[in-house]
Amino acid sequence: MDLRKTGLLALIAAVPLVAVLPLPDFWITQLNYIGLYSLTCLGLVLLTGVGGLTSFGQAAFVGIGAYTTAWFTLNMGLSPWLTLFIGLAFTAVSALIVGFITLRMSGHYLPLATIAWGLSLYYLMGNLDALGKYDGLLGIKSLSIAGYDIGQGRGFFVLTWAILIALATALLHLLDSRPGRAIRSLKSGTQMAEAMGISTFRYKVTIFVLAALFASVAGWLLAHFQRTVNPSAFGLKMGIEYLFMTVVGGVGYVWGAVVGAGLIKLMDDQLQVLLPKLIGTSGSYEVIVFGVALVLVLKYLPDGLWSMVEKKLPRGQRAVDWNDAAALPERGKPAHGELVLDVGKIRKQFGGLVAVNDISFQINAGQIVGLIGPNGAGKSTTFNLITGVLTKTSGEVRFRGEAISHLPSREISRKGMARTFQHVKMIPDMTVLENVALGAHTRGSKGVLSAMLSANRGEERRLFKEAQRQLERIGMGEYLHEQAGNLAMGPQRLMEIARALCADPALLLLDEPAAGLRHKEKLALGDVLRQLKSEGMSILLVEHDMDLVMQICDHLVVMEFGTLLTQGTPQQIQQDPKVRAAYLGTEH
Ligand code: ADP
Ligand code: MG
């Protein structure tokens, strides 16, 4: 059996075993804390490790879960099983509000905003009379199930670790799913994901809320475990510590959360006893050791402790179980010869520079149109104006008769315009198959919840079947289970084409697909383009390689210094003295 599955089963089996073994209570308490911390760190793996969004504010969400159950059970006499959901609702609402305000911020602003959020909630908790100010709330009851008191010991251990393992498993399911692949694409910038029709902002908000909910569950448990809540457990210092635990354990890995929480909790206890003895005076010296440890980990093991384990684990090959899956629905395609793309006098100015100067051309269904010109002529800018990555200064683009100038690239892609990138954009640690499946994102609909509950298998099989079909269509059938990051440049570019084809496009836009390819790879690319052409695909090709362009294209558009030099068939263009002059710098 797969080593990962064996490990998970061993962990599940260990929980009841630990509960019945004659371990000292001290260790059970330690394991309880580790379980609680791990829950919050699990959220950070999703948010920071996978999604690339750093938050110092998770402790505040733990606080919301803890204070909600404390207040409602103490003052209203509600059942803690009900207050869990009230806490989750409060957490979701506050995370949504904080998320909507902060997640459009880029760079350092988001971490700073989460610090502000953590601080303000801390002072709010500490100053509200109803929440007992800095003394907090006392006398919270421990949890009970059907009259059986779970207490603070072994019963609590089993409950906490059962929840932890369930949520970790759900998170693993999520990461290996349609929404999970979208989430994993967030870290490498938003351009590629948006070009696949993915709303990156929506997914950022989603993982922010999910991470907060994980923390809230931990807070709910913590309140009934400690039977008291006060602000100190939910302040900025704890927020930093959660992040610290996750980074040390391995912020990119689900099990890194558990390893990090375990290691830091155990070290913390040992050092608090050991260091004052060594130094001779009391004080929080462990903080210094942690600081040094964090620097060392970041320098020598930036991916955390779990990354060492991950390297040793075999990469299980995905079992191909989708052969009999139903095909995904396809969009209606334009009839051969129908006008697909109508570019009308589009213009782009960067300050005083007119990068694209009133360019017009058309593409009919089944045509391959080449956009050529010397370096700096404005080809990429034109490409980005058409795909919605840049906004036009003026002009209009119509796609299948519809004006699309006002739409963001995400919406344009959903209408059936698929693209590749001049510099390959992919998720290197996903397989080729998974990367290509990302292209079919908008053809599926199963969301985060069904992925966590594994209720998405049917759709996943359809997506993978489509991804495999597109890879085989362009002769990449042998690469399905290869890690994308290990591919040479040629196969990487072909993979991008397969990913674009997965979106079932009516128009394919390729930005310099031959750039950086070796001779043989170029020939393979030429074959793929010829084949797509024979299948009736409409293509806009931005390309430097004149041999390729002249062989493949039906129509060429030549740009120079942002303006349209001329357009026509490859033969006409080759004989045009203006074009020769533009390329050779001479009239001859
Ligand atoms: P090509 O793809 O044909 O080589 P580009 O479209 O990349 O040309 O660039 C056209 C011109 O616009 C160049 O002079 C380039 O320096 C300028 N340019 C491109 N992008 C920007 C930008 N974001 N800001 C300012 N100038 C730009
Ligand atoms: Mg370019």
Coordinates of C-alpha atoms and ligand atoms in Angstrom, one line a residue:
M1 CA 0.0 0.0 0.0
D2 CA 1.0 3.6 -0.5
L3 CA 3.3 4.8 2.3
R4 CA 1.2 7.9 2.8
K5 CA -2.0 5.9 3.4
T6 CA -0.1 3.6 5.8
G7 CA 1.2 6.5 7.7
L8 CA -2.3 8.0 8.0
L9 CA -3.8 4.7 9.2
A10 CA -1.0 4.3 11.7
L11 CA -1.8 7.8 13.1
I12 CA -5.5 7.0 13.3
A13 CA -4.7 3.7 15.1
A14 CA -2.3 5.5 17.5
V15 CA -5.0 7.8 18.9
P16 CA -7.1 5.2 20.8
L17 CA -3.8 3.4 21.6
V18 CA -2.3 6.4 23.3
A19 CA -5.6 7.0 25.1
V20 CA -5.5 3.5 26.8
L21 CA -1.7 3.3 27.4
P22 CA -0.5 4.2 30.9
L23 CA 1.2 7.4 29.8
P24 CA 1.7 10.1 32.5
D25 CA -1.1 12.7 32.5
F26 CA 1.6 15.3 31.7
W27 CA 2.1 13.8 28.3
I28 CA -1.6 13.6 27.5
T29 CA -1.8 17.3 28.4
Q30 CA 1.1 18.0 26.0
L31 CA -0.6 16.1 23.2
N32 CA -3.8 18.0 23.8
Y33 CA -2.0 21.3 23.4
I34 CA -0.2 20.0 20.3
G35 CA -3.5 19.0 18.8
L36 CA -5.0 22.4 19.5
Y37 CA -2.1 24.3 18.1
S38 CA -1.9 22.0 15.1
L39 CA -5.5 22.9 14.1
T40 CA -4.6 26.5 13.8
C41 CA -1.4 25.7 12.0
L42 CA -3.3 23.6 9.6
G43 CA -5.2 26.7 8.5
L44 CA -1.9 28.5 8.0
V45 CA -0.6 25.7 5.8
L46 CA -3.6 26.4 3.5
L47 CA -3.4 30.2 3.7
T48 CA 0.4 30.9 3.8
G49 CA 2.1 27.7 2.6
V50 CA -0.2 26.9 -0.3
G51 CA -1.9 30.2 -1.0
G52 CA 1.1 32.5 -0.3
L53 CA -0.8 34.8 2.0
T54 CA 1.0 35.5 5.3
S55 CA -1.2 36.1 8.4
F56 CA -0.1 37.0 11.9
G57 CA -3.7 37.3 12.9
Q58 CA -4.8 33.7 13.3
A59 CA -4.7 33.8 17.1
A60 CA -7.5 36.4 16.9
F61 CA -9.7 33.9 15.2
V62 CA -8.9 31.3 17.9
G63 CA -10.1 34.0 20.3
I64 CA -13.4 34.5 18.5
G65 CA -14.1 30.8 18.7
A66 CA -13.1 30.6 22.4
Y67 CA -14.8 33.7 23.6
T68 CA -18.0 32.9 21.7
T69 CA -18.4 29.5 23.3
A70 CA -17.4 30.9 26.7
W71 CA -19.8 33.7 26.7
F72 CA -22.8 31.9 25.3
T73 CA -22.4 28.8 27.5
L74 CA -21.8 30.9 30.6
N75 CA -24.4 33.6 30.1
M76 CA -27.1 31.9 28.0
G77 CA -26.6 28.3 29.1
L78 CA -26.4 27.2 25.5
S79 CA -25.0 23.8 24.7
P80 CA -21.3 24.0 23.6
W81 CA -22.2 21.9 20.5
L82 CA -24.4 24.8 19.5
T83 CA -22.0 27.5 20.4
L84 CA -19.4 25.8 18.2
F85 CA -21.5 26.8 15.2
I86 CA -22.2 30.2 16.5
G87 CA -18.5 30.7 16.9
L88 CA -17.9 29.5 13.4
A89 CA -20.5 31.9 12.1
F90 CA -19.0 34.9 13.9
T91 CA -15.6 33.8 12.6
A92 CA -16.8 33.5 9.1
V93 CA -18.4 36.9 9.1
S94 CA -15.4 38.6 10.6
A95 CA -13.0 36.8 8.3
L96 CA -15.1 37.8 5.3
I97 CA -15.0 41.4 6.4
V98 CA -11.3 41.5 7.1
G99 CA -10.6 39.5 4.0
F100 CA -12.6 41.8 1.7
I101 CA -10.7 44.8 3.0
T102 CA -7.2 43.3 3.1
L103 CA -6.9 40.7 0.4
R104 CA -6.8 43.1 -2.5
M105 CA -3.6 44.5 -0.9
S106 CA -0.4 43.2 -2.2
G107 CA 3.1 42.7 -0.9
H108 CA 3.7 43.6 2.7
Y109 CA 0.4 45.2 3.3
L110 CA -1.5 42.0 4.0
P111 CA 0.8 40.8 6.8
L112 CA 0.7 44.3 8.3
A113 CA -3.1 44.3 8.1
T114 CA -3.3 41.0 9.9
I115 CA -1.1 42.4 12.6
A116 CA -3.4 45.3 13.0
W117 CA -6.4 42.9 13.1
G118 CA -4.7 40.8 15.7
L119 CA -3.8 43.8 17.9
S120 CA -7.2 45.4 17.7
L121 CA -9.1 42.2 18.6
Y122 CA -6.7 41.7 21.5
Y123 CA -7.5 45.1 22.9
L124 CA -11.2 44.7 22.2
M125 CA -11.2 41.4 24.2
G126 CA -9.2 43.0 27.0
N127 CA -11.5 46.1 27.3
L128 CA -15.0 44.7 27.1
D129 CA -16.7 44.4 30.4
A130 CA -18.9 41.6 29.1
L131 CA -15.8 39.6 28.3
G132 CA -14.2 40.1 31.7
K133 CA -11.6 42.5 30.5
Y134 CA -8.0 41.2 30.9
D135 CA -9.1 38.6 33.5
G136 CA -11.3 36.9 30.9
L137 CA -14.1 34.5 31.6
L138 CA -13.9 31.7 34.2
G139 CA -15.8 28.6 35.1
I140 CA -16.4 27.3 31.6
K141 CA -17.6 23.7 31.6
S142 CA -15.7 20.9 30.0
L143 CA -17.3 19.3 26.9
S144 CA -19.5 16.2 27.3
I145 CA -21.0 13.8 24.8
A146 CA -24.3 12.1 25.7
G147 CA -23.7 12.7 29.4
Y148 CA -20.1 11.5 29.3
D149 CA -17.7 14.1 30.5
I150 CA -14.8 14.5 28.1
G151 CA -12.8 16.3 30.7
Q152 CA -9.2 17.6 30.2
G153 CA -7.4 14.3 29.8
R154 CA -7.7 11.3 27.5
G155 CA -11.3 11.9 26.4
F156 CA -10.3 15.4 25.3
F157 CA -7.2 14.0 23.6
V158 CA -9.3 11.5 21.5
L159 CA -11.8 14.3 20.5
T160 CA -9.1 16.8 19.6
W161 CA -7.0 14.4 17.6
A162 CA -10.0 12.9 15.8
I163 CA -11.0 16.4 14.7
L164 CA -7.4 17.2 13.7
I165 CA -7.0 14.1 11.6
A166 CA -10.4 14.6 10.0
L167 CA -9.6 18.2 9.1
A168 CA -6.1 17.3 7.9
T169 CA -7.5 14.6 5.7
A170 CA -10.2 17.0 4.4
L171 CA -7.5 19.5 3.6
L172 CA -5.5 16.9 1.7
H173 CA -8.6 16.1 -0.3
L174 CA -9.1 19.8 -1.0
L175 CA -5.6 20.4 -2.2
D176 CA -6.0 17.5 -4.7
S177 CA -9.1 18.8 -6.4
R178 CA -10.4 21.4 -8.9
P179 CA -10.6 24.2 -6.3
G180 CA -7.4 23.0 -4.7
R181 CA -5.5 23.4 -8.0
A182 CA -6.8 26.9 -8.3
I183 CA -5.7 27.6 -4.7
R184 CA -2.2 26.2 -5.5
S185 CA -2.0 28.5 -8.5
L186 CA -2.4 31.7 -6.3
K187 CA 1.2 31.7 -5.2
S188 CA 2.7 32.2 -8.6
G189 CA 0.9 35.5 -9.3
T190 CA -2.6 36.0 -10.5
Q191 CA -2.1 36.3 -14.2
M192 CA -2.1 32.7 -15.2
A193 CA -5.0 31.7 -12.9
E194 CA -7.1 34.6 -14.2
A195 CA -6.3 33.6 -17.7
M196 CA -7.8 30.1 -16.8
G197 CA -11.0 31.9 -15.8
I198 CA -10.3 31.6 -12.1
S199 CA -11.3 34.5 -9.8
T200 CA -8.2 34.7 -7.7
F201 CA -9.7 37.2 -5.3
R202 CA -12.6 34.8 -4.6
Y203 CA -10.2 32.0 -3.8
K204 CA -8.0 34.2 -1.6
V205 CA -11.1 35.1 0.4
T206 CA -12.1 31.5 0.6
I207 CA -8.8 30.3 2.0
F208 CA -8.7 33.2 4.4
V209 CA -12.1 32.2 5.8
L210 CA -11.3 28.5 5.9
A211 CA -8.1 29.1 7.8
A212 CA -10.0 31.3 10.2
L213 CA -12.6 28.6 10.7
F214 CA -9.9 26.0 11.5
A215 CA -8.6 28.5 14.2
S216 CA -12.1 29.0 15.5
V217 CA -12.6 25.2 16.0
A218 CA -9.3 25.2 18.0
G219 CA -10.5 28.1 20.1
W220 CA -13.8 26.4 20.9
L221 CA -11.8 23.3 22.1
L222 CA -9.3 25.4 23.9
A223 CA -12.0 27.2 25.9
H224 CA -13.5 24.0 27.2
F225 CA -10.0 22.5 27.8
Q226 CA -8.6 25.3 29.9
R227 CA -12.1 26.1 31.3
T228 CA -11.1 29.8 31.2
V229 CA -10.4 32.3 28.5
N230 CA -8.4 35.5 28.7
P231 CA -6.9 37.7 26.0
S232 CA -3.3 36.7 26.5
A233 CA -3.8 33.4 24.6
F234 CA -5.1 35.3 21.5
G235 CA -2.7 38.2 21.2
L236 CA -0.2 39.1 18.5
K237 CA 2.5 37.1 20.3
M238 CA 0.5 33.9 19.8
G239 CA -0.3 34.9 16.3
I240 CA 3.4 35.1 15.6
E241 CA 4.0 31.8 17.4
Y242 CA 1.4 29.9 15.2
L243 CA 3.2 31.2 12.1
F244 CA 6.6 30.2 13.6
M245 CA 5.4 26.6 14.4
T246 CA 4.0 26.2 10.9
V247 CA 7.2 27.5 9.2
V248 CA 9.4 25.3 11.3
G249 CA 7.3 22.2 10.6
G250 CA 6.9 23.0 6.9
V251 CA 4.4 25.6 5.9
G252 CA 3.8 23.9 2.5
Y253 CA 2.8 20.6 4.0
V254 CA -0.3 19.5 5.9
W255 CA 1.6 17.3 8.3
G256 CA 4.2 20.0 8.7
A257 CA 1.6 21.8 10.8
V258 CA 1.5 18.9 13.3
V259 CA 5.3 18.4 13.4
G260 CA 5.9 22.1 13.9
A261 CA 3.2 22.5 16.7
G262 CA 4.6 19.4 18.4
L263 CA 8.2 20.4 18.2
I264 CA 7.7 24.0 19.4
K265 CA 5.4 23.0 22.3
L266 CA 7.8 20.4 23.5
M267 CA 10.8 22.6 23.2
D268 CA 9.0 25.5 24.8
D269 CA 8.4 23.4 28.0
Q270 CA 11.8 21.9 28.1
L271 CA 13.5 25.2 27.6
Q272 CA 11.4 27.1 30.2
V273 CA 12.8 24.7 32.8
L274 CA 16.3 24.2 31.4
L275 CA 17.4 27.7 30.5
P276 CA 16.8 29.5 33.8
K277 CA 18.7 26.7 35.5
L278 CA 21.6 27.1 33.0
I279 CA 21.7 30.8 33.2
G280 CA 20.9 31.1 36.9
T281 CA 18.1 33.7 36.7
S282 CA 14.5 33.3 35.7
G283 CA 13.2 34.9 32.5
S284 CA 11.7 34.1 29.1
Y285 CA 15.0 33.0 27.5
E286 CA 13.3 30.5 25.3
V287 CA 12.1 33.3 23.1
I288 CA 15.8 34.0 22.2
V289 CA 16.4 30.3 21.4
F290 CA 13.3 30.3 19.2
G291 CA 14.5 33.4 17.4
V292 CA 17.8 31.8 16.6
A293 CA 16.2 28.5 15.7
L294 CA 13.8 30.3 13.2
V295 CA 16.7 32.0 11.5
L296 CA 18.6 28.7 11.2
V297 CA 15.6 26.9 9.8
L298 CA 14.9 29.6 7.3
K299 CA 18.5 29.5 6.2
Y300 CA 19.1 25.8 6.1
L301 CA 15.7 24.3 5.7
P302 CA 13.4 26.9 4.3
D303 CA 10.7 24.4 3.5
G304 CA 10.6 23.2 7.1
L305 CA 11.2 19.9 8.8
W306 CA 8.5 18.0 6.9
S307 CA 10.2 18.7 3.6
M308 CA 12.9 16.2 4.6
V309 CA 10.2 13.5 5.1
E310 CA 8.5 14.5 1.9
K311 CA 11.7 14.0 -0.1
K312 CA 11.9 10.4 1.2
L313 CA 8.3 9.6 0.5
P314 CA 7.6 8.0 -2.9
R315 CA 5.6 10.1 -5.3
G316 CA 2.5 7.9 -5.6
Q317 CA 1.4 7.9 -9.2
R318 CA -2.3 8.8 -9.6
A319 CA -4.3 5.7 -10.5
V320 CA -6.0 6.3 -13.9
D321 CA -9.6 5.6 -13.1
W322 CA -11.2 8.0 -15.5
N323 CA -11.3 6.0 -18.8
D324 CA -15.0 5.5 -18.7
A325 CA -15.8 9.0 -17.4
A326 CA -18.3 11.1 -19.4
A327 CA -16.8 13.8 -21.6
L328 CA -17.2 17.4 -20.4
P329 CA -19.7 19.6 -22.2
E330 CA -18.3 21.6 -25.1
R331 CA -19.2 25.1 -26.2
G332 CA -20.7 25.8 -29.7
K333 CA -17.9 26.6 -32.1
P334 CA -18.0 29.2 -34.9
A335 CA -18.5 27.8 -38.3
H336 CA -15.5 27.7 -40.7
G337 CA -14.8 31.1 -42.1
E338 CA -17.0 33.0 -39.6
L339 CA -15.5 36.2 -38.1
V340 CA -14.1 35.2 -34.7
L341 CA -11.9 38.1 -33.7
D342 CA -12.3 41.7 -34.8
V343 CA -9.6 44.0 -33.6
G344 CA -10.6 47.6 -34.3
K345 CA -8.1 50.4 -34.0
I346 CA -6.8 49.4 -30.6
R347 CA -4.3 51.8 -29.0
K348 CA -2.1 51.7 -25.9
Q349 CA -0.1 54.5 -24.6
F350 CA 2.4 54.2 -21.8
G351 CA 2.9 57.8 -20.9
G352 CA 4.3 59.4 -24.0
L353 CA 5.1 56.1 -25.8
V354 CA 2.5 54.8 -28.2
A355 CA 3.2 51.1 -27.8
V356 CA 0.2 50.1 -30.0
N357 CA -1.0 52.6 -32.5
D358 CA -4.5 52.0 -33.8
I359 CA -4.0 48.4 -34.9
S360 CA -6.8 46.6 -36.7
F361 CA -7.0 43.1 -38.0
Q362 CA -9.4 40.2 -38.1
I363 CA -9.3 36.4 -37.6
N364 CA -11.8 34.1 -39.2
A365 CA -12.6 30.6 -37.8
G366 CA -10.0 28.0 -38.9
Q367 CA -7.4 30.7 -39.7
I368 CA -4.0 30.9 -38.2
V369 CA -3.0 34.6 -38.1
G370 CA 0.6 35.5 -37.3
L371 CA 1.5 38.7 -35.5
I372 CA 5.1 39.5 -36.3
G373 CA 7.5 42.4 -36.1
P374 CA 11.0 43.3 -34.6
N375 CA 11.6 43.4 -30.9
G376 CA 9.6 46.2 -29.2
A377 CA 7.2 46.5 -32.1
G378 CA 4.2 46.1 -29.7
K379 CA 3.2 42.5 -30.3
S380 CA 3.0 41.4 -26.6
T381 CA 1.2 44.6 -25.8
T382 CA -1.4 43.9 -28.6
F383 CA -1.7 40.4 -27.3
N384 CA -2.4 41.7 -23.7
L385 CA -4.9 44.2 -25.0
I386 CA -6.9 41.5 -26.8
T387 CA -6.8 39.1 -23.8
G388 CA -7.8 41.8 -21.3
V389 CA -4.5 41.8 -19.3
L390 CA -4.0 45.4 -20.2
T391 CA -6.7 48.1 -20.6
K392 CA -6.9 49.9 -24.0
T393 CA -6.3 53.6 -24.3
S394 CA -8.9 53.4 -27.1
G395 CA -10.3 51.1 -29.7
E396 CA -12.5 48.1 -29.6
V397 CA -12.1 44.3 -29.7
R398 CA -15.1 42.1 -30.7
F399 CA -15.0 38.4 -30.0
R400 CA -17.6 36.3 -31.8
G401 CA -19.6 39.5 -32.4
E402 CA -19.5 40.6 -28.8
A403 CA -17.7 43.7 -27.5
I404 CA -15.2 42.5 -24.9
S405 CA -13.1 45.6 -24.2
H406 CA -14.6 46.3 -20.8
L407 CA -14.1 42.7 -19.5
P408 CA -11.3 41.4 -17.3
S409 CA -9.1 38.6 -18.7
R410 CA -11.0 36.1 -16.5
E411 CA -14.3 36.9 -18.2
I412 CA -12.7 37.0 -21.7
S413 CA -11.2 33.5 -21.1
R414 CA -14.6 32.2 -20.1
K415 CA -16.0 33.3 -23.4
G416 CA -13.6 30.9 -25.2
M417 CA -10.3 32.7 -25.7
A418 CA -7.5 30.6 -24.3
R419 CA -3.8 31.6 -24.2
T420 CA -0.3 30.6 -23.4
F421 CA 2.4 32.9 -22.0
Q422 CA 5.7 34.1 -23.4
H423 CA 7.3 33.0 -20.2
V424 CA 5.8 29.6 -19.3
K425 CA 3.6 29.9 -16.2
M426 CA 2.8 26.7 -14.5
I427 CA 2.8 25.0 -11.1
P428 CA 6.1 23.2 -11.0
D429 CA 5.3 20.8 -8.2
M430 CA 2.1 19.5 -9.8
T431 CA 2.1 16.9 -12.4
V432 CA 1.6 17.7 -16.1
L433 CA -1.9 16.2 -15.9
E434 CA -2.9 18.4 -13.0
N435 CA -1.4 21.5 -14.6
V436 CA -3.4 20.8 -17.8
A437 CA -6.6 20.1 -15.8
L438 CA -6.3 23.6 -14.5
G439 CA -7.2 24.8 -18.0
A440 CA -10.6 23.1 -17.7
H441 CA -11.4 24.8 -14.4
T442 CA -14.4 26.7 -15.7
R443 CA -15.8 23.5 -17.2
G444 CA -16.3 22.1 -13.7
S445 CA -18.3 23.4 -10.8
K446 CA -17.5 21.4 -7.6
G447 CA -16.4 23.7 -4.8
V448 CA -14.3 23.6 -1.7
L449 CA -16.8 21.8 0.5
S450 CA -17.5 18.9 -1.8
A451 CA -13.7 18.5 -2.4
M452 CA -13.1 18.4 1.4
L453 CA -15.8 15.7 1.7
S454 CA -14.5 13.8 -1.3
A455 CA -17.9 14.3 -3.0
N456 CA -16.2 15.5 -6.2
R457 CA -14.7 12.3 -7.6
G458 CA -17.1 12.1 -10.5
E459 CA -16.2 15.5 -11.7
E460 CA -12.5 15.0 -11.1
R461 CA -12.5 12.0 -13.3
R462 CA -14.1 14.0 -16.1
L463 CA -11.5 16.8 -15.7
F464 CA -8.6 14.3 -15.8
K465 CA -10.0 12.5 -18.8
E466 CA -10.2 15.8 -20.6
A467 CA -6.7 16.8 -19.6
Q468 CA -5.4 13.4 -20.8
R469 CA -7.3 13.7 -24.1
Q470 CA -5.7 17.2 -24.8
L471 CA -2.3 16.0 -23.8
E472 CA -2.6 13.0 -26.2
R473 CA -4.0 15.3 -28.9
I474 CA -0.7 17.1 -29.0
G475 CA 1.5 14.0 -28.5
M476 CA 2.3 14.5 -24.8
G477 CA 0.6 11.3 -23.7
E478 CA 3.7 9.9 -22.1
Y479 CA 4.2 12.9 -19.8
L480 CA 0.9 12.7 -17.8
H481 CA 2.4 11.9 -14.4
E482 CA 5.7 13.8 -14.8
Q483 CA 6.3 16.7 -12.5
A484 CA 5.8 19.8 -14.6
G485 CA 8.9 21.5 -13.1
N486 CA 11.1 18.7 -14.4
L487 CA 10.1 19.1 -18.0
A488 CA 12.4 20.6 -20.7
M489 CA 11.3 23.9 -22.3
G490 CA 9.8 22.2 -25.3
P491 CA 7.4 19.9 -23.4
Q492 CA 6.6 22.8 -21.0
R493 CA 5.4 24.9 -23.9
L494 CA 3.4 22.1 -25.3
M495 CA 1.9 21.5 -21.9
E496 CA 0.7 25.1 -21.9
I497 CA -0.9 24.6 -25.2
A498 CA -2.7 21.5 -23.9
R499 CA -3.8 23.5 -20.9
A500 CA -5.3 26.2 -23.1
L501 CA -7.0 23.5 -25.2
C502 CA -8.6 22.1 -22.1
A503 CA -10.6 25.3 -21.8
D504 CA -12.4 24.2 -25.1
P505 CA -11.5 27.5 -26.8
A506 CA -12.9 29.1 -29.9
L507 CA -9.7 31.0 -30.3
L508 CA -6.2 30.1 -29.2
L509 CA -3.6 32.8 -28.6
L510 CA 0.0 31.7 -28.4
D511 CA 2.7 34.2 -27.3
E512 CA 6.0 33.2 -28.8
P513 CA 5.6 29.4 -28.4
A514 CA 8.9 28.7 -30.1
A515 CA 11.0 31.0 -27.9
G516 CA 13.8 29.1 -26.3
L517 CA 13.1 25.8 -28.1
R518 CA 15.7 23.6 -29.7
H519 CA 15.5 22.7 -33.3
K520 CA 13.8 19.3 -32.7
E521 CA 11.3 20.9 -30.2
K522 CA 10.5 23.5 -32.8
L523 CA 9.7 20.8 -35.4
A524 CA 7.4 19.1 -32.8
L525 CA 5.7 22.4 -32.1
G526 CA 5.2 23.0 -35.9
D527 CA 3.6 19.6 -36.2
V528 CA 1.2 20.4 -33.3
L529 CA 0.2 23.7 -34.8
R530 CA -0.4 22.1 -38.3
Q531 CA -2.5 19.5 -36.6
L532 CA -4.6 22.0 -34.7
K533 CA -5.0 23.9 -38.0
S534 CA -6.2 20.7 -39.7
E535 CA -8.8 20.3 -36.9
G536 CA -10.1 23.7 -37.7
M537 CA -8.7 25.6 -34.7
S538 CA -8.5 29.4 -35.0
I539 CA -5.1 30.7 -33.7
L540 CA -3.4 34.0 -33.2
L541 CA 0.3 33.4 -33.2
V542 CA 2.9 35.9 -31.9
E543 CA 6.2 34.6 -33.0
H544 CA 9.8 35.5 -33.8
D545 CA 10.7 32.4 -35.7
M546 CA 10.1 33.4 -39.3
D547 CA 10.4 29.9 -40.8
L548 CA 7.7 28.6 -38.5
V549 CA 5.5 31.6 -39.1
M550 CA 5.8 31.4 -42.9
Q551 CA 5.0 27.7 -43.0
I552 CA 2.0 27.8 -40.6
C553 CA 0.2 31.0 -41.0
D554 CA -2.6 31.9 -43.4
H555 CA -2.3 35.6 -42.8
L556 CA 0.3 37.8 -41.3
V557 CA 0.1 41.1 -39.5
V558 CA 3.3 43.0 -39.4
M559 CA 4.0 45.6 -36.7
E560 CA 6.8 48.1 -36.4
F561 CA 7.2 50.8 -33.6
G562 CA 3.6 50.1 -32.5
T563 CA 2.1 50.7 -36.0
L564 CA 0.7 48.3 -38.5
L565 CA 3.3 48.1 -41.3
T566 CA 1.3 45.8 -43.6
Q567 CA -0.7 42.7 -43.6
G568 CA -1.3 39.9 -46.1
T569 CA -0.4 36.3 -47.0
P570 CA 3.0 34.9 -46.1
Q571 CA 4.0 35.2 -49.8
Q572 CA 3.0 38.8 -50.0
I573 CA 4.8 39.7 -46.8
Q574 CA 8.0 37.9 -47.8
Q575 CA 8.1 40.0 -51.0
D576 CA 7.2 43.3 -49.3
P577 CA 10.2 45.6 -49.4
K578 CA 8.8 47.5 -46.4
V579 CA 9.0 44.3 -44.3
R580 CA 12.5 43.5 -45.5
A581 CA 13.5 47.0 -44.5
A582 CA 12.0 46.7 -41.1
Y583 CA 13.8 43.4 -40.4
L584 CA 17.1 44.1 -42.2
G585 CA 17.2 47.8 -41.8
T586 CA 17.8 48.3 -45.5
E587 CA 15.7 48.8 -48.7
H588 CA 17.4 45.8 -50.4
Ligands
ADP1 P1 7.2 43.1 -28.6 O1 6.4 42.1 -27.9 O2 6.8 43.3 -30.0 O3 8.6 42.9 -28.5 P2 6.1 45.0 -26.6 O4 4.7 45.0 -26.8 O5 6.6 44.1 -25.5 O6 6.9 44.6 -27.9 O7 6.6 46.5 -26.3 C1 6.3 47.5 -27.2 C2 6.8 48.8 -26.6 O8 6.1 49.2 -25.5 C3 8.3 48.7 -26.2 O9 8.9 50.0 -26.6 C4 8.2 48.6 -24.7 O10 9.4 49.1 -24.1 C5 7.0 49.4 -24.4 N1 6.3 48.8 -23.2 C6 5.8 47.6 -23.1 N2 5.2 47.4 -21.9 C7 5.3 48.6 -21.2 C8 4.9 49.0 -19.9 N3 4.2 48.3 -19.1 N4 5.2 50.3 -19.6 C9 5.9 51.1 -20.5 N5 6.3 50.7 -21.7 C10 6.0 49.5 -22.1
MG2 MG 7.0 40.3 -26.8

